[in-house]
Tab-separated table of C-alpha atoms in Angstrom:
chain	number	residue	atom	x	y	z
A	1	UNK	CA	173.333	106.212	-116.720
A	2	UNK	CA	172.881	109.551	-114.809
A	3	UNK	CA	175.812	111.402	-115.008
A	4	UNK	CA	176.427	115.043	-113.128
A	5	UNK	CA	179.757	116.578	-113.949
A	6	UNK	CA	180.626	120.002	-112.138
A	7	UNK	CA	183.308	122.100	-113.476
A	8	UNK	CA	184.285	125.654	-112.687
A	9	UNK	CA	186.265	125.653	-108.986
A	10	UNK	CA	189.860	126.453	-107.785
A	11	UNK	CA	191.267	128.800	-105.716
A	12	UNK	CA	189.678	132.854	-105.815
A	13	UNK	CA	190.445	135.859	-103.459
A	14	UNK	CA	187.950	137.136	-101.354
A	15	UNK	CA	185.371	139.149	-102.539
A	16	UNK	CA	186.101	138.031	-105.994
A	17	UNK	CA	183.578	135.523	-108.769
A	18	UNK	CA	183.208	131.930	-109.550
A	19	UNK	CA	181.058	130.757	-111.727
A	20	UNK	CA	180.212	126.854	-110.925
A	21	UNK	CA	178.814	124.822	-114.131
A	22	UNK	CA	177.186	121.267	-113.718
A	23	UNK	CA	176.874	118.997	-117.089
A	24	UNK	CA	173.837	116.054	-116.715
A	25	UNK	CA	173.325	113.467	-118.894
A	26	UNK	CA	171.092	110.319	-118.821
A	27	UNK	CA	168.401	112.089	-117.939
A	28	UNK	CA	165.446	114.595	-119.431
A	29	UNK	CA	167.537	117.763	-117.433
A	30	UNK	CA	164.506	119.733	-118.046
A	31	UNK	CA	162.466	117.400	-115.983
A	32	UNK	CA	163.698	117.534	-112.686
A	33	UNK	CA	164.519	120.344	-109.774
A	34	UNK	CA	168.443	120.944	-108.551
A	35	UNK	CA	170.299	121.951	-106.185
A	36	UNK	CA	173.665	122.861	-105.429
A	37	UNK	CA	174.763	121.342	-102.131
A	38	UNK	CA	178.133	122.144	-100.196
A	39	UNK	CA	180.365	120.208	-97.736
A	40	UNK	CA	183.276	122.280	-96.021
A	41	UNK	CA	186.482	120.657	-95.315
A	42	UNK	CA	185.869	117.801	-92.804
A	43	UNK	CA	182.715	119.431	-91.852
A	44	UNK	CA	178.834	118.647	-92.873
A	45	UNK	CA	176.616	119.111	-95.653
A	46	UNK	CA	174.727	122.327	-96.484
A	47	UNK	CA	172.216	122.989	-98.845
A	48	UNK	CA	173.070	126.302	-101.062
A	49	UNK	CA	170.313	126.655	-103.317
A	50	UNK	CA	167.857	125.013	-105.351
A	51	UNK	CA	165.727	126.029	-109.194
A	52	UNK	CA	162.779	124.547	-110.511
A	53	UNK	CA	162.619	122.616	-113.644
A	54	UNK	CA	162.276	124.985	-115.447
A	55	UNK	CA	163.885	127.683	-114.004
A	56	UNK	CA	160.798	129.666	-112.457
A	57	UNK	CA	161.524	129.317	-108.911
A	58	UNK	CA	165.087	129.537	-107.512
A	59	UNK	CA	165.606	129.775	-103.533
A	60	UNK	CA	168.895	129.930	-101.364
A	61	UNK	CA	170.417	129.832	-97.598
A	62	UNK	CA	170.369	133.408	-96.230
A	63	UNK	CA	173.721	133.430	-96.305
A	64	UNK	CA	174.478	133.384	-100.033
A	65	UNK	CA	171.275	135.599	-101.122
A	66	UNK	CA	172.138	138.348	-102.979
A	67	UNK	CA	175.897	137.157	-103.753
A	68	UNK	CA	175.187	133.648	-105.179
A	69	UNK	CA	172.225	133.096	-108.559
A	70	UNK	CA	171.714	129.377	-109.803
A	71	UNK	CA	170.354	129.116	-113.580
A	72	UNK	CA	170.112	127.032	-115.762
A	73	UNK	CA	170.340	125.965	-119.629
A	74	UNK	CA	167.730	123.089	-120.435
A	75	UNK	CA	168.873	123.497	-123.940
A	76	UNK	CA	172.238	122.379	-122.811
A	77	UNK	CA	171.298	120.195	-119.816
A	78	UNK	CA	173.680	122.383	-117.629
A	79	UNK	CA	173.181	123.898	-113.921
A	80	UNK	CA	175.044	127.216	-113.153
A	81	UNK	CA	176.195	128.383	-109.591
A	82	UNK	CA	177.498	132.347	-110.286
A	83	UNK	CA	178.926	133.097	-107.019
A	84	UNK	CA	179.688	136.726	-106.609
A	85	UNK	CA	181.298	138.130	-103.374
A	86	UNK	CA	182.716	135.208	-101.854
A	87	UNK	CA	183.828	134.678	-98.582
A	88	UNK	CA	186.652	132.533	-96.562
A	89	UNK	CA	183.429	130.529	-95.532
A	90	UNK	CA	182.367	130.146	-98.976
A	91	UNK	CA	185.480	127.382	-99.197
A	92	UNK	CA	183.644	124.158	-99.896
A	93	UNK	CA	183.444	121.530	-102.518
A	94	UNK	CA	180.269	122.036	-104.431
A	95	UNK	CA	177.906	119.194	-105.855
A	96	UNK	CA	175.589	119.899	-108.351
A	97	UNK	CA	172.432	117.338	-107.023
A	98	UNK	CA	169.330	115.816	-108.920
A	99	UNK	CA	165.968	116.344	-106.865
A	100	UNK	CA	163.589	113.484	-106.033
A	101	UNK	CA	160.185	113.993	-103.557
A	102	UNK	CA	162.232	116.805	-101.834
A	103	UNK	CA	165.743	114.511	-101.860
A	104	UNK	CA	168.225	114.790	-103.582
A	105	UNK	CA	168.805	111.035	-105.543
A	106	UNK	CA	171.932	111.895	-107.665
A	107	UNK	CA	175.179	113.912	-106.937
A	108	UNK	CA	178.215	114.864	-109.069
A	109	UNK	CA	181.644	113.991	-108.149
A	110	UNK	CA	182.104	118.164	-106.589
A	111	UNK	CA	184.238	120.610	-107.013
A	112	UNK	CA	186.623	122.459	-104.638
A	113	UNK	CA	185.965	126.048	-104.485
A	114	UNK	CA	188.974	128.100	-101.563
A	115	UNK	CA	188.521	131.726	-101.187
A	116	UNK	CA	191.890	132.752	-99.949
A	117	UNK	CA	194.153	135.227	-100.792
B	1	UNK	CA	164.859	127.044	-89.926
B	2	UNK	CA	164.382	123.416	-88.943
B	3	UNK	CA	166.892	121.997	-86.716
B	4	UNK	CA	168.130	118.704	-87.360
B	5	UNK	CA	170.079	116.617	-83.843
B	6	UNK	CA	171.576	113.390	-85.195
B	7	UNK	CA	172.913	110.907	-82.578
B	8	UNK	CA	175.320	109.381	-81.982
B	9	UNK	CA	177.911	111.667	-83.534
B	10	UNK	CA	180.082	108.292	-84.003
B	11	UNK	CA	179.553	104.622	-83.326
B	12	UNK	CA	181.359	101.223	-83.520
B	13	UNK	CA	179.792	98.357	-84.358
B	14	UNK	CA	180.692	94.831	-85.578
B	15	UNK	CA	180.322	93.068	-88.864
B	16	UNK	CA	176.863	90.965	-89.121
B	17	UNK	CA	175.320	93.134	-85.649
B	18	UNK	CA	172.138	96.013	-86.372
B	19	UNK	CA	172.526	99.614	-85.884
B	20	UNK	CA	170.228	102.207	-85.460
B	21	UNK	CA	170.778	105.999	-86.002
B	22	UNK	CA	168.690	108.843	-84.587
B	23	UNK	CA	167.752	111.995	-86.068
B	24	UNK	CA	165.559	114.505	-84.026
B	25	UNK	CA	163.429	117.641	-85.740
B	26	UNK	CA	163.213	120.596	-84.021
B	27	UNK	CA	159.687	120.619	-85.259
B	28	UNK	CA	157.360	118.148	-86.851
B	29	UNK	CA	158.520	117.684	-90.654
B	30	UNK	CA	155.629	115.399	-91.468
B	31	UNK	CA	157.948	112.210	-92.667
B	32	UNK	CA	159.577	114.518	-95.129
B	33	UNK	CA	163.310	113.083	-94.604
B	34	UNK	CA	165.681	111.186	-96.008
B	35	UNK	CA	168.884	109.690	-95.279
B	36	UNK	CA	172.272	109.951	-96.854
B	37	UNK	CA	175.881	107.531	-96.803
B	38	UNK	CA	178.736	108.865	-97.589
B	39	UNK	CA	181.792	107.320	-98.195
B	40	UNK	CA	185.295	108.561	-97.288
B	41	UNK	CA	186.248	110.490	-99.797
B	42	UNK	CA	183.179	110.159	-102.148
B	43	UNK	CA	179.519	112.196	-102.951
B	44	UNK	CA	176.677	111.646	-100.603
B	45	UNK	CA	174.288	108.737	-101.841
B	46	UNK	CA	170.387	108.651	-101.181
B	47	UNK	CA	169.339	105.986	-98.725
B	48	UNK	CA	166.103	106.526	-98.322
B	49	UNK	CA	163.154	109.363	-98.926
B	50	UNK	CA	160.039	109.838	-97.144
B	51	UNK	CA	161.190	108.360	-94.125
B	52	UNK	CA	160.915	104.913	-95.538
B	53	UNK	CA	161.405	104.559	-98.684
B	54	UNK	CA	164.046	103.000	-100.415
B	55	UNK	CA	166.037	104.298	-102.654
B	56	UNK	CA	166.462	102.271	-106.240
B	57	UNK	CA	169.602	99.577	-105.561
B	58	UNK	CA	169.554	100.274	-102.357
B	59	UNK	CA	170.239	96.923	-100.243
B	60	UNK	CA	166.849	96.129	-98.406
B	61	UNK	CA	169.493	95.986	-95.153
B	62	UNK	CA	169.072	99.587	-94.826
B	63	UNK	CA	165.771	100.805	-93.865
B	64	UNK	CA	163.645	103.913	-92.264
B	65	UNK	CA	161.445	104.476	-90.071
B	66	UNK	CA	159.480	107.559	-87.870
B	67	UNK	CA	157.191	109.946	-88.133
B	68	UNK	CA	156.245	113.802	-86.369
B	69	UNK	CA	160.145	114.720	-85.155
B	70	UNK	CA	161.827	111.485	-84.359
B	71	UNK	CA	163.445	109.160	-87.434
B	72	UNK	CA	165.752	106.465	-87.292
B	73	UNK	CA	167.852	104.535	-90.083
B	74	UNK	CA	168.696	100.983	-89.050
B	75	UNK	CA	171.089	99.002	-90.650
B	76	UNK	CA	170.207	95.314	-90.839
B	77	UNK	CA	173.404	93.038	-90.472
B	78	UNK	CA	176.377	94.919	-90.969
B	79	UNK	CA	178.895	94.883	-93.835
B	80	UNK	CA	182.332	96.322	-94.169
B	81	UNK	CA	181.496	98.615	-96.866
B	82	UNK	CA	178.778	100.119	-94.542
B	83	UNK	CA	181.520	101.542	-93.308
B	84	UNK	CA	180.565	105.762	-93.785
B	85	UNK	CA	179.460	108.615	-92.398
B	86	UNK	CA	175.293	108.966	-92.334
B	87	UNK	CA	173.195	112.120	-92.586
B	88	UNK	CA	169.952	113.043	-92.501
B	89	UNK	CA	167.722	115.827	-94.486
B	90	UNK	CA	164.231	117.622	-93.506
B	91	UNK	CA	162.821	118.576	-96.918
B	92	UNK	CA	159.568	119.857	-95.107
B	93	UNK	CA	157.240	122.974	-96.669
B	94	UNK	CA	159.743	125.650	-97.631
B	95	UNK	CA	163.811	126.345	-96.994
B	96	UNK	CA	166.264	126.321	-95.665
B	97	UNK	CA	166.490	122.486	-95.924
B	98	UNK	CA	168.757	121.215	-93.321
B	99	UNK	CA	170.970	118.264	-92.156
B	100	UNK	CA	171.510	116.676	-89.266
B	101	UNK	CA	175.487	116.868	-88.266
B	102	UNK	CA	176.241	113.249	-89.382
B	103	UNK	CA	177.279	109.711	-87.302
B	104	UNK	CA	180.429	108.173	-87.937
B	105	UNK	CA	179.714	104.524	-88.293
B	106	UNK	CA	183.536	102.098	-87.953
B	107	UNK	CA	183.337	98.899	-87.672
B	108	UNK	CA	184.970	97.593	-83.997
């Protein structure tokens, strides 16, 4: 069974790190592309930023470049989301997301990351 | 960046009737879409990729359909757990890849 279970959020201050981890299982990890996805309170869903299977390629949303790297460990199956210089509008819960043909076909559970001081 | 218009924003509909939700590109996107659910309180799910395919245990209810910049998911016979909010994605050529603001769906 595919299993993605993010870890990492809570509450920061502005301006301040988080750093977002994402354990798979059931799955080759080193296999697939993810993505990080985020859904503000009561609001829609935005697509943060995605890596290739192996880590090569990484893109994000223009309004996290330069603050926010994704990574990842094949070794240890686990996605990373450092977020550096966050924002009130950063506040979102985060799911870590499996790619399929440009989809994304599994999603963790999230986590809830407020940027408040 | 791609532009995705979703309509309706919400929508009522009873149990057993079909519904159809509209999603509109703001340029063509070449079938590259798919369609979420997402239950209160819960992670999105993958409906459907490519426009029209369906995702594994997916109930063949659901299905997808378009092409160029106009998609639709329709919803075959409705059932209470149907009950969600739906998106859509463009995963077209390179990002941002965007969603379309979401429908409500409640049953009346």
């Amino acid at each position: 069974e595919v299993q993605l279970v993010e870890s990492g959020g809570g509450l920061v201050q502005p301006g301040r790190s988080m750093k977002l981890s994402c354990a798979a299982s059931g799955f080759t990890f080193s296999n697939y592309g993810m993505a990080w996805v985020r859904q503000a309170p009561t609001k829609g869903l935005e697509w943060v930023a995605t890596i290739s299977y192996d880590g090569s390629s990484t893109y994000y949303r223009d309004s996290v470049k330069g603050r926010f790297t994704i990574s990842r460990d094949n070794a240890k199956s686990t996605l990373y989301l450092q977020m550096n210089s966050l924002r009130s509008e950063d506040t979102a819960t985060y799911y870590c997301t499996r790619e399929l043909m440009g989809a994304w076909d599994y999603w963790g559970q999230g986590v809830m990351v407020t940027v408040s001081s | 960046d791609i532009q995705m218009t979703q309509s309706p924003a919400s929508l009522s509909a009873s149990l057993g009737e079909t519904v159809t939700i509209e999603c509109l590109a703001s340029e063509d996107i070449y079938s590259n879409l798919a369609w979420y659910q997402q239950k209160p309180g819960k992670s999105p799910q993958l409906l459907i990729y490519y426009a029209n395919s369906l995702n594994d245990g997916v109930p063949s209810r659901f299905s997808g359909s378009g092409s160029g910049t106009q998609y639709s998911l329709k919803i075959n016979s409705l059932q209470s757990e149907d009950v969600s909010i739906y998106f859509c994605q463009q995963n077209y050529d390179s990002p941002p890849w965007t969603f379309g603001g979401g429908t409500k769906l409640e049953l009346k």
